[in-house]
Short mmCIF file of C-alpha atoms in Angstrom, two decimals:
data_model
loop_
_atom_site.label_atom_id
_atom_site.label_comp_id
_atom_site.label_asym_id
_atom_site.label_seq_id
_atom_site.Cartn_x
_atom_site.Cartn_y
_atom_site.Cartn_z
CA UNK L 1 -11.83 -5.93 -28.93
CA UNK L 2 -13.30 -2.80 -29.28
CA UNK L 3 -16.30 -2.69 -31.44
CA UNK L 4 -17.90 1.13 -32.54
CA UNK L 5 -20.63 1.40 -34.54
CA UNK L 6 -22.47 4.67 -35.63
CA UNK L 7 -21.70 6.77 -33.26
CA UNK L 8 -22.45 10.18 -32.92
CA UNK L 9 -22.20 13.47 -29.92
CA UNK L 10 -23.50 16.47 -30.10
CA UNK L 11 -22.49 19.70 -28.40
CA UNK L 12 -24.59 22.84 -28.00
CA UNK L 13 -28.17 21.98 -28.93
CA UNK L 14 -27.06 19.99 -31.43
CA UNK L 15 -25.18 22.79 -32.99
CA UNK L 16 -21.34 21.27 -32.90
CA UNK L 17 -20.98 17.97 -34.34
CA UNK L 18 -17.83 16.37 -32.74
CA UNK L 19 -18.44 12.87 -33.92
CA UNK L 20 -20.01 12.08 -36.42
CA UNK L 21 -21.95 8.21 -37.60
CA UNK L 22 -18.28 6.70 -36.36
CA UNK L 23 -17.64 3.38 -36.85
CA UNK L 24 -14.34 1.31 -36.10
CA UNK L 25 -13.21 -1.78 -35.00
CA UNK L 26 -9.70 -2.62 -32.99
CA UNK L 27 -8.68 -5.55 -32.71
CA UNK L 28 -7.04 -8.33 -30.30
CA UNK L 29 -3.44 -7.91 -30.29
CA UNK L 30 -3.15 -4.50 -32.16
CA UNK L 31 -1.86 -1.27 -31.15
CA UNK L 32 -4.27 1.06 -32.34
CA UNK L 33 -3.35 4.49 -33.70
CA UNK L 34 -6.20 6.72 -33.41
CA UNK L 35 -4.49 10.60 -35.05
CA UNK L 36 -6.14 13.83 -36.17
CA UNK L 37 -6.04 17.27 -35.41
CA UNK L 38 -7.00 19.40 -33.13
CA UNK L 39 -10.81 19.79 -32.62
CA UNK L 40 -11.45 16.57 -34.47
CA UNK L 41 -12.85 14.45 -31.90
CA UNK L 42 -10.62 12.27 -30.98
CA UNK L 43 -10.88 12.97 -26.89
CA UNK L 44 -14.92 13.14 -27.29
CA UNK L 45 -14.53 9.64 -28.79
CA UNK L 46 -12.44 8.19 -26.44
CA UNK L 47 -14.82 9.22 -23.77
CA UNK L 48 -17.44 8.16 -25.02
CA UNK L 49 -15.79 5.08 -25.45
CA UNK L 50 -14.75 4.78 -21.41
CA UNK L 51 -18.08 5.93 -20.45
CA UNK L 52 -17.48 9.44 -19.70
CA UNK L 53 -19.84 10.41 -22.81
CA UNK L 54 -22.86 8.63 -23.37
CA UNK L 55 -23.65 8.99 -27.23
CA UNK L 56 -26.21 10.62 -28.90
CA UNK L 57 -26.68 6.92 -30.97
CA UNK L 58 -24.67 4.06 -31.49
CA UNK L 59 -23.15 1.46 -29.45
CA UNK L 60 -19.60 0.64 -28.36
CA UNK L 61 -18.23 -2.72 -27.71
CA UNK L 62 -15.51 -3.72 -24.79
CA UNK L 63 -14.74 -7.01 -25.58
CA UNK L 64 -18.13 -8.72 -26.11
CA UNK L 65 -19.92 -5.81 -23.34
CA UNK L 66 -21.52 -3.02 -24.08
CA UNK L 67 -20.55 -0.08 -21.97
CA UNK L 68 -24.12 1.25 -21.88
CA UNK L 69 -25.95 -1.73 -20.86
CA UNK L 70 -23.07 -3.08 -18.62
CA UNK L 71 -20.80 0.01 -18.19
CA UNK L 72 -19.19 -1.31 -14.54
CA UNK L 73 -18.46 -4.99 -16.06
CA UNK L 74 -16.71 -3.25 -19.42
CA UNK L 75 -14.82 -0.42 -17.79
CA UNK L 76 -13.52 -3.31 -15.21
CA UNK L 77 -11.78 -4.79 -18.65
CA UNK L 78 -10.52 -1.37 -19.42
CA UNK L 79 -7.27 1.02 -18.67
CA UNK L 80 -7.55 4.62 -19.00
CA UNK L 81 -5.18 8.00 -19.06
CA UNK L 82 -6.59 10.99 -20.09
CA UNK L 83 -4.86 13.69 -21.97
CA UNK L 84 -4.62 15.52 -18.70
CA UNK L 85 -5.14 12.97 -15.93
CA UNK L 86 -6.35 14.96 -12.55
CA UNK L 87 -5.01 12.82 -9.49
CA UNK L 88 -5.40 13.65 -5.40
CA UNK L 89 -2.74 15.79 -4.30
CA UNK L 90 -3.08 15.19 -1.16
CA UNK L 91 -2.16 11.40 -1.18
CA UNK L 92 1.07 10.30 -1.48
CA UNK L 93 1.91 8.64 -4.59
CA UNK L 94 1.81 5.09 -2.63
CA UNK L 95 -1.25 6.08 -1.55
CA UNK L 96 -2.57 6.96 -4.99
CA UNK L 97 -2.34 3.25 -6.18
CA UNK L 98 -3.65 1.21 -3.54
CA UNK L 99 -6.86 3.22 -3.67
CA UNK L 100 -6.70 2.80 -7.60
CA UNK L 101 -5.77 -0.68 -6.32
CA UNK L 102 -9.18 -0.97 -3.94
CA UNK L 103 -11.05 0.37 -7.11
CA UNK L 104 -10.12 -2.64 -9.33
CA UNK L 105 -10.20 -5.01 -6.39
CA UNK L 106 -6.82 -6.21 -7.15
CA UNK L 107 -5.25 -8.97 -4.36
CA UNK L 108 -2.52 -7.60 -2.32
CA UNK L 109 -0.07 -10.03 -3.48
CA UNK L 110 -1.33 -8.92 -6.72
CA UNK L 111 -0.59 -4.95 -6.66
CA UNK L 112 2.10 -5.66 -4.74
CA UNK L 113 4.05 -7.04 -7.52
CA UNK L 114 2.35 -4.78 -10.10
CA UNK L 115 3.25 -1.60 -8.30
CA UNK L 116 6.59 -2.21 -7.53
CA UNK L 117 6.63 -3.08 -11.30
CA UNK L 118 5.50 0.35 -12.59
CA UNK L 119 7.67 2.11 -9.95
CA UNK L 120 11.19 0.68 -11.04
CA UNK L 121 10.07 1.06 -14.87
CA UNK L 122 8.90 4.53 -14.08
CA UNK L 123 11.26 5.43 -11.44
CA UNK L 124 9.25 6.57 -8.87
CA UNK L 125 9.95 4.64 -5.87
CA UNK L 126 11.85 7.73 -4.12
CA UNK L 127 8.68 9.88 -5.41
CA UNK L 128 6.30 7.22 -3.75
CA UNK L 129 5.84 8.81 -0.12
CA UNK L 130 5.61 11.96 -1.72
CA UNK L 131 2.36 13.88 -1.72
CA UNK L 132 1.22 13.71 -5.48
CA UNK L 133 1.32 17.64 -5.37
CA UNK L 134 4.92 18.06 -5.36
CA UNK L 135 5.47 16.19 -8.65
CA UNK L 136 5.99 16.98 -11.58
CA UNK L 137 3.81 17.30 -14.32
CA UNK L 138 6.04 13.87 -15.66
CA UNK L 139 5.62 11.80 -12.80
CA UNK L 140 1.75 12.81 -12.24
CA UNK L 141 1.78 11.09 -16.01
CA UNK L 142 3.31 8.18 -14.71
CA UNK L 143 1.66 7.22 -11.53
CA UNK L 144 -1.55 7.94 -13.92
CA UNK L 145 -0.30 5.27 -15.88
CA UNK L 146 0.24 3.23 -13.05
CA UNK L 147 -3.11 3.42 -11.31
CA UNK L 148 -4.71 2.74 -14.67
CA UNK L 149 -2.70 -0.52 -15.33
CA UNK L 150 -3.00 -1.99 -11.87
CA UNK L 151 -5.57 -4.20 -12.76
CA UNK L 152 -4.09 -5.66 -15.62
CA UNK L 153 -6.55 -4.89 -18.39
CA UNK L 154 -7.11 -6.10 -21.44
CA UNK L 155 -7.77 -3.11 -22.86
CA UNK L 156 -5.62 -0.27 -22.80
CA UNK L 157 -7.37 3.29 -23.61
CA UNK L 158 -4.12 6.13 -23.92
CA UNK L 159 -5.10 9.55 -24.57
CA UNK L 160 -1.87 11.45 -25.59
CA UNK L 161 0.11 8.49 -23.14
CA UNK L 162 3.70 10.50 -24.07
CA UNK L 163 2.93 14.05 -23.21
CA UNK L 164 5.11 14.63 -20.15
CA UNK L 165 7.54 11.11 -19.95
CA UNK L 166 11.02 11.58 -20.64
CA UNK L 167 12.30 9.87 -23.28
CA UNK L 168 13.48 6.38 -21.51
CA UNK L 169 10.06 6.21 -19.83
CA UNK L 170 8.18 6.83 -23.17
CA UNK L 171 10.36 3.77 -24.67
CA UNK L 172 9.51 1.91 -22.03
CA UNK L 173 6.07 2.48 -22.34
CA UNK L 174 6.09 1.76 -26.02
CA UNK L 175 7.69 -2.30 -24.86
CA UNK L 176 5.21 -2.31 -22.58
CA UNK L 177 2.38 -1.18 -25.25
CA UNK L 178 4.19 -4.18 -27.18
CA UNK L 179 3.98 -6.57 -25.29
CA UNK L 180 0.34 -6.42 -23.29
CA UNK L 181 -0.86 -6.53 -27.22
CA UNK L 182 1.64 -9.74 -28.25
CA UNK L 183 -0.48 -11.47 -25.51
CA UNK L 184 -3.65 -11.32 -27.44
CA UNK L 185 -4.73 -7.58 -25.65
CA UNK L 186 -5.68 -4.28 -26.96
CA UNK L 187 -4.18 -0.68 -26.82
CA UNK L 188 -6.20 2.02 -28.19
CA UNK L 189 -4.07 5.74 -28.17
CA UNK L 190 -4.12 8.89 -29.63
CA UNK L 191 -1.06 10.87 -30.51
CA UNK L 192 0.10 14.12 -32.51
CA UNK L 193 3.40 12.44 -32.24
CA UNK L 194 3.08 10.84 -35.77
CA UNK L 195 6.38 9.64 -35.99
CA UNK L 196 5.52 7.44 -32.99
CA UNK L 197 2.77 6.27 -33.89
CA UNK L 198 4.14 4.82 -37.40
CA UNK L 199 6.35 3.10 -36.00
CA UNK L 200 4.03 1.65 -33.06
CA UNK L 201 1.26 1.27 -34.78
CA UNK L 202 -0.04 -2.20 -36.41
CA UNK L 203 -3.29 -0.07 -37.52
CA UNK L 204 -3.99 3.50 -37.83
CA UNK L 205 -7.24 5.18 -38.39
CA UNK L 206 -7.47 9.31 -39.12
CA UNK L 207 -10.60 11.35 -37.80
CA UNK L 208 -11.52 15.05 -38.94
CA UNK L 209 -14.41 17.20 -38.24
CA UNK L 210 -15.95 14.20 -36.57
CA UNK L 211 -15.72 11.50 -39.53
CA UNK L 212 -12.97 8.60 -39.94
CA UNK L 213 -11.56 10.03 -43.70
CA UNK L 214 -8.68 6.47 -43.45
CA UNK L 215 -7.99 4.01 -41.29
CA UNK L 216 -5.62 1.15 -42.18
CA UNK L 217 -1.64 -0.06 -42.18
CA UNK L 218 0.82 2.14 -43.24
CA UNK L 219 1.83 0.69 -46.26
CA UNK L 220 -2.36 0.42 -46.65
CA UNK L 221 -2.47 4.21 -45.94
CA UNK L 222 0.33 4.98 -48.84
CA UNK L 223 -1.38 3.28 -51.89
CA UNK L 224 -2.96 5.37 -54.83
CA UNK L 225 -2.08 9.28 -54.30
CA UNK L 226 -1.08 9.36 -50.45
CA UNK L 227 2.64 8.58 -50.38
CA UNK L 228 5.62 9.09 -48.73
CA UNK L 229 5.38 9.08 -44.53
CA UNK L 230 2.85 8.83 -42.13
CA UNK L 231 3.14 13.21 -41.42
CA UNK L 232 2.76 13.56 -45.06
CA UNK L 233 -0.56 11.32 -45.68
CA UNK L 234 -2.05 13.26 -42.17
CA UNK L 235 -1.46 16.73 -43.74
CA UNK L 236 -2.56 15.57 -47.30
CA UNK L 237 -5.88 14.03 -45.94
CA UNK L 238 -6.30 16.46 -42.84
CA UNK L 239 -5.88 19.72 -45.82
CA UNK L 240 -8.37 18.29 -48.74
#
């Protein structure tokens, strides 16, 4: 579903190698956790996957579509929520969601159904007519998630999606992620909450200093010298 082939990205005229020859494949029906310390290259990788940054080299295929060659087609297959979503503060929540539905050409009946579903799930119905500038961080995060998923994309790309969510909303989102993948779709998400990754993900990849240093199921990562929880494995690998 996502094929990342030998991508690299440097900043400061090549002085800083943010992502270094990264190869990664995420399968259909899979929740894939993308882990790493701050500055490891997670967000840079995600921005290349969704087409916000161009890699210096390599290719990225989304559900059979090369994002460099057919960017609009590839982006229609994705729903993306950045780590710090910036919304249009002078729109109401409902105006923003209808705008996102227009962008993705969602039919009137379908948008009504999906907006109602997510507003109910995230307990946002009472605030849908309020200006976004009046929203808390958590409410903005829920609105960004709803807008990104309104066209029912096959591939979800979520950068720290649980940040700002209350426990109930986080629980419901995790259920939605599982149900989405059970239908043969894909979720690719980054998180610093290793307990969530350990319980939720089918596989995880750990990036450190721009390189993928480990990938597999939790049980596979426990083999050899690495034992215990994902937190222990993560700390051992990233401190080496």
